[in-house]
């Protein structure tokens, strides 16, 4: 089979690979999979010189040229930060070798019972994998939907605890941007324990088949064990404990005490919904991404829970200032939402500091509390955040931020609307309207004790669809949390759609 010209730059000579792997020595072998043996070695490739992973096709495993070329083509066309990157390939002397980025932490299945894989790290791995799979399911108008067919923990690679989906050789194409995609297969493939029972029974592959497999992985991460190797059905076990509200009995003991109850509630609900017998009740991958983001946000908030609640600043006001404040609060025209952001600053500019501070807080606090992390935050921290909010206007068709740009501000929308989409092809376009907010990446980064100094990257592009007014927080969010020594956050609910009742039959 001849190579298409657009892939020629990825070709790596066999002699280079043999030199890097010491002629495929056992010392260079780092694993075995459904494709064959996997080796590591250092060589020059399309993106430079680095350590790489090399997957050597073994025809005894039942896969041949079609799977090899499918993976070359797909990984060259479908590019995403949470999908493994193809660096090159070799097809000399009847040898078929794929060259990937080397994931130093290897695959997720090897770390399910690793104490270093904290609950926060587990959430990040699951979130990254969910984003990669969501991209494959809805890559955009110009590409085809990809159904992976073999989602499992051994096909999720970790590099510094950032997940990347691998092994697309068994995947199938379907039309993109349609609610339903049905692919009838002549033979069912996948891995026992992860395969959707409906797919095994009918041979009909749908995107919800991948969702089922991903739900199995989520419960593996929670339980710290693989889905096979024990007596009985893993999925039956986890569903039973979920319905009986006894998940703590099967959560891996090393992470049980560190999981925030609200984080567990969100995470387990997502995983349970993925395993629904009725595929129409399973969530979309984009819904799973949003749910996992919420679970991570709840978990990261525990870093603040040990701090004590301080008294609201308005209780320190002198009696006459309290009276003034009460008079102001009786007039709705002083509220930002009623006046659309016009003139509030001039209204309160000449007031004494204390009532001015609290009026600003009163104007903004309702919007802030739409954010789960802020919902029951202590008054001092809310005061500090409100003081840093500033009005901001955007004209029609102006861009607020583009995907990949650093996020250093949060915007709370007062009027107008935003179009939210990704530029890498992920079809999750939507609208943000009055009362919504954007910039949640900054919030998660700010309260994460493991976050670096650089601001997080935006996961989407935001564009004003009409003249837009809002209030902006552009100061360092992390600085606020670090400065406030007394704060408290309580979380009692999730923001997931209620797809089911706990006792519904599966």
Coordinates of C-alpha atoms in Angstrom, one line a residue:
X1 CA 0.0 0.0 0.0
X2 CA 1.5 3.3 -1.0
X3 CA 1.6 6.2 1.4
X4 CA -0.4 9.3 0.6
X5 CA 1.9 12.3 -0.1
X6 CA 0.5 14.3 2.8
X7 CA 1.9 11.7 5.3
X8 CA 5.3 11.4 3.7
X9 CA 6.8 13.8 6.3
X10 CA 6.0 11.3 9.0
X11 CA 7.9 8.4 7.6
X12 CA 10.9 7.2 9.7
X13 CA 13.4 4.7 8.3
X14 CA 13.5 1.2 9.9
X15 CA 17.2 1.4 10.6
X16 CA 16.6 4.5 12.7
X17 CA 14.0 2.7 14.7
X18 CA 16.1 -0.4 15.1
X19 CA 19.0 1.7 16.4
X20 CA 16.7 3.5 18.9
X21 CA 15.3 0.2 20.3
X22 CA 18.5 -1.8 20.1
X23 CA 16.9 -4.1 17.5
X24 CA 13.6 -4.3 19.5
X25 CA 15.4 -5.7 22.5
X26 CA 13.4 -6.8 25.6
X27 CA 15.1 -4.1 27.6
X28 CA 13.4 -1.5 25.4
X29 CA 10.0 -3.2 25.6
X30 CA 7.7 -1.3 27.9
X31 CA 4.4 -3.2 27.3
X32 CA 2.1 -5.2 25.2
X33 CA -1.3 -4.3 23.8
X34 CA -3.9 -5.3 21.2
X35 CA -1.6 -4.1 18.4
X36 CA 1.6 -5.9 19.6
X37 CA 4.6 -4.9 21.6
X38 CA 5.4 -1.3 22.6
X39 CA 9.0 -0.1 22.8
X40 CA 10.6 3.1 23.9
X41 CA 13.6 4.8 22.3
X42 CA 15.1 8.2 21.5
X43 CA 15.1 9.3 17.9
X44 CA 14.6 12.2 15.4
X45 CA 11.0 12.6 14.2
X46 CA 8.7 15.1 12.6
X47 CA 8.6 17.4 15.7
X48 CA 12.3 17.1 16.8
X49 CA 14.4 14.7 18.8
X50 CA 12.9 13.1 21.9
X51 CA 12.0 9.9 23.7
X52 CA 9.2 8.2 21.9
X53 CA 6.9 5.1 22.2
X54 CA 7.0 2.7 19.2
X55 CA 4.1 0.3 18.6
X56 CA 5.2 -2.7 16.6
X57 CA 2.5 -4.5 14.6
X58 CA 2.3 -8.2 15.4
X59 CA 0.0 -9.9 12.9
X60 CA -0.6 -12.7 15.4
X61 CA -2.8 -10.3 17.3
X62 CA -5.3 -10.3 14.5
X63 CA -4.7 -6.7 13.3
X64 CA -3.3 -5.9 9.9
X65 CA -2.6 -3.2 7.4
X66 CA -6.1 -1.6 7.5
X67 CA -5.8 -0.9 11.3
X68 CA -2.3 0.4 10.8
X69 CA -3.2 2.9 8.1
X70 CA -6.4 3.9 9.8
X71 CA -4.5 5.0 12.8
X72 CA -1.9 6.8 10.7
X73 CA -4.7 8.7 8.9
X74 CA -6.9 9.4 11.9
X75 CA -4.1 10.7 14.2
X76 CA -2.8 12.9 11.4
X77 CA -6.3 14.4 10.8
X78 CA -7.8 14.4 14.3
X79 CA -5.6 16.5 16.5
X80 CA -6.5 17.4 20.1
X81 CA -4.5 18.0 23.3
X82 CA -6.1 14.9 24.9
X83 CA -5.5 12.5 22.0
X84 CA -2.1 10.9 21.6
X85 CA 0.0 12.6 19.0
X86 CA 1.5 10.6 16.1
X87 CA 5.1 11.5 15.5
X88 CA 5.8 9.1 12.7
X89 CA 5.5 5.6 11.2
X90 CA 7.5 3.0 9.4
X91 CA 6.3 0.5 6.7
X92 CA 9.5 -1.0 5.4
X93 CA 10.2 -4.7 4.8
X94 CA 6.7 -5.8 5.8
X95 CA 7.2 -4.0 9.2
X96 CA 4.5 -1.8 10.5
X97 CA 5.5 0.6 13.3
X98 CA 3.7 3.6 14.8
X99 CA 5.7 6.2 16.6
X100 CA 4.0 8.3 19.4
X101 CA 4.9 10.8 22.0
X102 CA 6.3 8.9 25.0
X103 CA 4.0 9.0 28.1
X104 CA 6.3 8.7 31.1
X105 CA 3.5 7.6 33.4
X106 CA 2.4 5.0 31.0
X107 CA -1.3 4.0 31.0
X108 CA -4.0 4.7 33.5
X109 CA -4.7 1.0 34.3
X110 CA -1.2 0.8 35.9
X111 CA -2.0 3.6 38.3
X112 CA -5.5 2.7 39.6
X113 CA -4.1 1.6 42.9
X114 CA -1.3 4.2 43.0
X115 CA -1.3 6.3 46.1
X116 CA 0.3 9.2 44.2
X117 CA -2.8 9.4 42.0
X118 CA -4.8 11.6 44.4
X119 CA -8.5 12.3 43.9
X120 CA -7.7 15.7 42.3
X121 CA -5.3 14.0 39.9
X122 CA -7.9 11.3 39.1
X123 CA -10.5 13.9 38.3
X124 CA -8.0 15.7 36.0
X125 CA -7.2 12.5 34.2
X126 CA -10.9 11.7 33.7
X127 CA -11.6 15.2 32.6
X128 CA -8.8 15.1 30.0
X129 CA -9.9 11.8 28.6
X130 CA -13.5 13.0 28.5
X131 CA -12.5 16.1 26.5
X132 CA -10.6 13.9 24.0
X133 CA -13.5 11.6 23.5
X134 CA -15.9 14.5 23.2
X135 CA -13.8 15.8 20.4
X136 CA -13.8 12.5 18.5
X137 CA -17.6 12.3 18.9
X138 CA -18.3 15.9 17.6
X139 CA -15.2 17.1 15.7
X140 CA -17.0 19.8 13.7
X141 CA -18.8 20.3 10.4
X142 CA -15.9 19.4 8.1
X143 CA -15.0 16.1 9.6
X144 CA -16.6 12.8 10.4
X145 CA -17.6 11.6 13.9
X146 CA -15.3 9.0 15.3
X147 CA -16.5 6.1 17.4
X148 CA -13.5 4.7 19.3
X149 CA -14.9 1.2 20.0
X150 CA -12.2 0.3 22.6
X151 CA -12.3 2.9 25.4
X152 CA -10.6 1.4 28.5
X153 CA -8.1 2.5 31.1
X154 CA -5.2 0.9 29.3
X155 CA -5.9 3.1 26.3
X156 CA -5.7 6.3 28.4
X157 CA -2.1 7.5 28.6
X158 CA -0.7 9.8 31.3
X159 CA 2.0 12.4 30.8
X160 CA 2.3 14.4 34.0
X161 CA -1.2 13.2 34.9
X162 CA -2.6 14.7 31.7
X163 CA -4.7 12.1 29.9
X164 CA -4.5 11.3 26.2
X165 CA -6.7 8.7 24.4
X166 CA -4.7 6.2 22.4
X167 CA -5.4 3.2 20.1
X168 CA -7.7 4.5 17.4
X169 CA -7.0 1.5 15.1
X170 CA -10.4 -0.1 15.9
X171 CA -12.4 3.1 15.6
X172 CA -15.1 3.7 13.0
X173 CA -16.3 6.8 11.1
X174 CA -19.8 8.2 11.1
X175 CA -21.5 11.4 10.0
X176 CA -20.8 14.3 12.3
X177 CA -23.3 16.9 13.7
X178 CA -26.1 14.4 13.9
X179 CA -27.9 13.5 17.1
X180 CA -27.8 9.8 16.2
X181 CA -25.1 7.8 14.5
X182 CA -25.6 4.1 13.8
X183 CA -22.9 1.9 12.4
X184 CA -23.7 -1.8 11.8
X185 CA -20.6 -3.9 12.1
X186 CA -20.0 -7.4 10.9
X187 CA -18.1 -8.4 14.0
X188 CA -18.0 -6.8 17.4
X189 CA -14.7 -5.8 18.8
X190 CA -13.5 -4.3 22.0
X191 CA -12.5 -5.5 25.4
X192 CA -14.6 -7.7 27.7
X193 CA -15.7 -5.7 30.7
X194 CA -15.8 -2.4 28.9
X195 CA -18.0 -3.2 25.9
X196 CA -21.6 -1.9 25.8
X197 CA -23.9 -4.9 26.2
X198 CA -26.2 -3.4 23.6
X199 CA -23.4 -3.3 21.1
X200 CA -22.4 -6.9 21.9
X201 CA -26.0 -8.0 21.4
X202 CA -26.9 -6.2 18.3
X203 CA -23.6 -5.4 16.5
X204 CA -24.9 -1.8 16.1
X205 CA -22.3 0.8 17.2
X206 CA -23.3 4.2 18.4
X207 CA -21.5 7.0 20.3
X208 CA -23.3 5.9 23.5
X209 CA -21.3 2.6 23.2
X210 CA -18.2 4.7 23.9
X211 CA -20.1 6.5 26.7
X212 CA -20.8 3.1 28.4
X213 CA -17.1 2.1 28.2
X214 CA -16.1 5.5 29.7
X215 CA -18.5 5.0 32.6
X216 CA -16.7 1.7 33.4
X217 CA -13.4 3.6 33.4
X218 CA -14.8 6.3 35.8
X219 CA -15.8 3.6 38.3
X220 CA -12.4 2.0 37.9
X221 CA -10.8 5.3 38.9
X222 CA -13.2 5.6 41.9
X223 CA -12.7 2.1 43.1
X224 CA -9.0 1.8 42.4
X225 CA -9.2 -1.5 40.6
X226 CA -9.8 -2.9 37.1
X227 CA -13.2 -4.0 36.0
X228 CA -12.2 -7.6 35.7
X229 CA -10.3 -10.1 37.9
X230 CA -12.9 -10.4 40.6
X231 CA -15.9 -12.7 40.9
X232 CA -19.1 -11.2 39.6
X233 CA -19.9 -8.3 37.3
X234 CA -18.2 -5.0 38.1
X235 CA -20.9 -2.9 36.5
X236 CA -23.6 -4.7 38.4
X237 CA -21.7 -4.2 41.6
X238 CA -21.1 -0.5 41.2
X239 CA -24.7 0.2 40.1
X240 CA -26.1 -1.7 43.1
X241 CA -24.0 0.3 45.5
X242 CA -24.9 3.6 43.8
X243 CA -28.7 2.8 44.0
X244 CA -28.3 1.8 47.7
X245 CA -26.3 4.9 48.5
X246 CA -23.4 2.8 49.7
X247 CA -20.6 3.8 47.4
X248 CA -18.2 4.3 50.3
X249 CA -18.0 0.6 50.7
X250 CA -16.3 0.2 47.3
X251 CA -14.4 3.5 46.9
X252 CA -10.7 2.8 47.1
X253 CA -9.7 3.1 50.8
X254 CA -6.7 5.3 50.0
X255 CA -8.7 8.1 48.5
X256 CA -12.0 7.7 50.4
X257 CA -11.3 10.2 53.1
X258 CA -10.0 12.9 50.8
X259 CA -13.1 13.0 48.5
X260 CA -15.4 16.0 49.1
X261 CA -19.0 14.6 49.4
X262 CA -20.3 17.0 46.6
X263 CA -17.5 16.0 44.3
X264 CA -18.3 12.3 44.9
X265 CA -22.0 13.0 44.3
X266 CA -21.4 14.6 40.9
X267 CA -18.8 12.1 39.8
X268 CA -20.7 9.0 40.7
X269 CA -23.9 10.4 39.1
X270 CA -22.1 10.9 35.8
X271 CA -20.5 7.4 36.0
X272 CA -23.9 5.8 36.8
X273 CA -25.7 7.6 34.0
X274 CA -23.0 6.3 31.5
X275 CA -24.0 2.7 32.4
X276 CA -27.7 3.1 31.8
X277 CA -29.2 0.1 30.0
X278 CA -31.3 2.5 27.9
X279 CA -28.7 4.2 25.7
X280 CA -30.9 7.3 25.2
X281 CA -30.6 8.0 28.9
X282 CA -26.8 8.1 28.8
X283 CA -25.3 11.6 28.7
X284 CA -23.4 13.1 25.8
X285 CA -19.6 13.4 26.3
X286 CA -19.9 17.2 26.4
X287 CA -22.3 16.8 29.3
X288 CA -19.8 14.5 31.0
X289 CA -17.0 17.1 30.5
X290 CA -19.1 19.8 32.2
X291 CA -20.0 17.5 35.1
X292 CA -16.4 16.5 35.7
X293 CA -15.4 20.1 35.7
X294 CA -18.0 20.7 38.4
X295 CA -16.7 17.7 40.4
X296 CA -13.2 19.0 40.2
X297 CA -14.3 22.5 41.2
X298 CA -16.0 21.1 44.3
X299 CA -13.0 19.1 45.2
X300 CA -10.5 22.0 44.8
X301 CA -12.7 24.1 47.1
X302 CA -11.8 21.9 50.0
X303 CA -8.5 23.7 50.2
X304 CA -10.4 26.6 51.6
X305 CA -12.7 24.8 54.0
X306 CA -10.3 24.7 56.9
X307 CA -10.5 28.5 57.2
X308 CA -12.9 30.2 59.6
X309 CA -15.8 32.3 58.7
X310 CA -15.4 36.0 59.5
X311 CA -18.2 38.5 60.2
X312 CA -19.8 40.4 57.3
X313 CA -18.2 43.7 56.8
X314 CA -21.5 45.6 57.0
X315 CA -21.9 44.6 60.6
X316 CA -18.9 46.8 61.4
X317 CA -20.7 49.9 60.1
X318 CA -21.7 52.7 62.4
X319 CA -25.5 52.8 63.1
X320 CA -26.1 55.9 60.8
X321 CA -24.3 54.1 58.0
X322 CA -26.4 51.0 58.4
X323 CA -29.5 53.2 58.2
X324 CA -28.1 54.8 55.0
X325 CA -27.4 51.3 53.6
X326 CA -31.0 50.1 54.4
X327 CA -32.4 53.2 52.6
X328 CA -30.3 52.4 49.5
X329 CA -31.4 48.8 49.5
X330 CA -35.0 49.8 49.4
X331 CA -34.6 51.4 46.0
X332 CA -34.1 48.9 43.2
X333 CA -32.6 51.6 40.9
X334 CA -29.3 51.2 42.8
X335 CA -29.1 47.6 41.8
X336 CA -26.9 46.8 38.8
X337 CA -29.3 44.4 37.3
X338 CA -32.1 47.0 37.2
X339 CA -30.1 49.8 35.7
X340 CA -28.0 47.6 33.3
X341 CA -24.7 48.9 34.6
X342 CA -25.4 52.6 34.0
X343 CA -24.2 55.1 36.5
X344 CA -23.7 53.0 39.6
X345 CA -20.1 54.1 40.1
X346 CA -21.1 57.8 40.0
X347 CA -24.0 57.0 42.4
X348 CA -21.8 55.6 45.1
X349 CA -18.5 57.4 44.4
X350 CA -19.1 60.1 47.0
X351 CA -20.5 57.9 49.7
X352 CA -18.3 57.0 52.7
X353 CA -16.1 54.0 52.3
X354 CA -18.1 51.4 54.3
X355 CA -21.5 51.9 52.7
X356 CA -19.9 52.3 49.3
X357 CA -18.2 48.9 49.7
X358 CA -21.3 47.2 50.8
X359 CA -23.5 48.7 48.0
X360 CA -21.0 47.4 45.5
X361 CA -21.3 44.0 47.1
X362 CA -25.1 44.2 47.0
X363 CA -25.0 45.0 43.3
X364 CA -22.8 42.1 42.4
X365 CA -23.3 39.3 44.9
X366 CA -26.3 37.8 43.2
X367 CA -24.3 37.2 40.1
X368 CA -21.3 35.9 42.0
X369 CA -23.4 33.3 43.8
X370 CA -24.3 31.7 40.5
X371 CA -20.9 30.2 40.6
X372 CA -21.0 27.0 42.8
X373 CA -17.7 27.8 44.5
X374 CA -19.0 31.2 45.5
X375 CA -22.5 30.1 46.6
X376 CA -21.9 30.0 50.3
X377 CA -18.6 31.7 50.5
X378 CA -17.8 33.8 53.6
X379 CA -18.6 37.5 53.5
X380 CA -15.1 38.8 53.7
X381 CA -14.0 36.9 50.6
X382 CA -17.1 38.0 48.8
X383 CA -16.4 41.6 49.8
X384 CA -12.9 41.3 48.4
X385 CA -14.1 39.9 45.1
X386 CA -16.9 42.5 44.7
X387 CA -14.4 45.3 45.3
X388 CA -12.3 44.1 42.3
X389 CA -15.2 43.8 39.9
X390 CA -15.3 46.5 37.1
X391 CA -17.8 47.3 34.4
X392 CA -16.9 46.2 30.9
X393 CA -18.5 46.7 27.5
X394 CA -17.9 44.7 24.3
X395 CA -19.3 45.6 20.9
X396 CA -21.1 43.3 18.5
X397 CA -18.8 40.7 16.9
X398 CA -15.8 41.5 19.1
X399 CA -13.8 38.6 20.5
X400 CA -13.4 38.4 24.3
X401 CA -10.9 35.5 24.1
X402 CA -9.7 32.9 21.7
X403 CA -9.1 29.2 22.5
X404 CA -5.6 28.7 23.8
X405 CA -5.1 32.2 25.1
X406 CA -4.3 32.6 28.8
X407 CA -7.4 33.1 31.0
X408 CA -6.8 36.0 33.5
X409 CA -10.3 37.2 34.0
X410 CA -13.8 36.2 34.8
X411 CA -16.8 38.0 33.2
X412 CA -20.3 38.0 34.6
X413 CA -22.8 38.9 31.8
X414 CA -25.4 41.6 32.6
X415 CA -26.9 42.1 29.1
X416 CA -26.3 40.7 25.7
X417 CA -25.0 37.3 24.8
X418 CA -21.8 35.4 23.8
X419 CA -21.2 32.7 21.3
X420 CA -19.0 29.9 22.8
X421 CA -17.2 27.5 20.5
X422 CA -13.9 25.8 20.0
X423 CA -11.5 26.4 17.2
X424 CA -10.0 22.9 17.2
X425 CA -13.2 21.5 15.8
X426 CA -15.0 20.3 18.9
X427 CA -18.7 20.9 18.2
X428 CA -19.9 22.3 21.5
X429 CA -21.0 25.7 20.3
X430 CA -23.5 27.4 22.5
X431 CA -24.6 30.7 23.9
X432 CA -24.0 32.4 27.2
X433 CA -26.7 34.9 28.2
X434 CA -27.6 37.4 30.9
X435 CA -26.7 35.9 34.3
X436 CA -24.1 33.5 32.9
X437 CA -20.4 33.8 33.5
X438 CA -17.2 32.7 31.7
X439 CA -13.7 32.2 32.8
X440 CA -14.2 29.1 35.0
X441 CA -10.8 27.9 34.0
X442 CA -9.3 30.7 36.1
X443 CA -11.3 29.7 39.1
X444 CA -10.3 26.1 39.0
X445 CA -6.7 27.1 38.5
X446 CA -6.8 29.6 41.4
X447 CA -7.8 27.1 44.1
X448 CA -5.8 24.2 42.8
X449 CA -2.7 23.8 45.1
X450 CA -0.9 22.0 42.3
X451 CA -1.4 24.7 39.7
X452 CA 1.6 26.4 38.2
X453 CA 2.5 30.1 38.0
X454 CA 1.1 30.5 34.4
X455 CA -2.5 31.2 33.9
X456 CA -4.7 28.4 32.4
X457 CA -5.5 28.3 28.7
X458 CA -8.9 29.0 27.5
X459 CA -10.8 25.9 26.3
X460 CA -13.0 27.9 23.9
X461 CA -13.4 31.0 21.8
X462 CA -15.9 33.6 23.0
X463 CA -17.5 36.2 20.7
X464 CA -20.1 38.9 21.5
X465 CA -23.2 38.2 19.4
X466 CA -24.7 41.6 20.4
X467 CA -23.4 44.7 22.3
X468 CA -22.4 43.1 25.6
X469 CA -22.3 44.5 29.1
X470 CA -20.9 42.8 32.2
X471 CA -18.8 43.0 35.2
X472 CA -15.2 41.8 35.0
X473 CA -12.8 40.4 37.5
X474 CA -9.3 40.8 36.1
X475 CA -7.2 40.7 39.2
X476 CA -5.3 37.5 40.2
X477 CA -8.0 35.2 41.5
X478 CA -5.3 33.1 43.2
X479 CA -4.1 36.2 45.1
X480 CA -7.5 36.7 46.6
X481 CA -7.6 33.2 48.0
X482 CA -4.1 33.4 49.3
X483 CA -4.7 36.7 51.0
X484 CA -7.9 35.7 52.8
X485 CA -7.0 33.8 55.8
X486 CA -10.5 33.3 57.1
X487 CA -13.1 31.9 54.7
X488 CA -15.4 29.0 54.4
X489 CA -17.2 27.3 51.6
X490 CA -20.1 24.8 51.9
X491 CA -21.4 22.9 48.9
X492 CA -24.7 21.1 49.0
X493 CA -25.8 20.3 45.4
X494 CA -24.6 19.7 41.9
X495 CA -25.3 21.5 38.7
X496 CA -25.9 18.3 36.6
X497 CA -29.2 17.7 34.9
X498 CA -31.3 15.2 36.8
X499 CA -31.5 12.4 34.2
X500 CA -32.7 9.8 36.7
X501 CA -33.9 8.8 40.1
X502 CA -31.6 6.8 42.2
X503 CA -33.9 3.8 42.4
X504 CA -34.6 3.6 38.7
X505 CA -34.2 0.1 37.3
X506 CA -31.2 -0.5 35.2

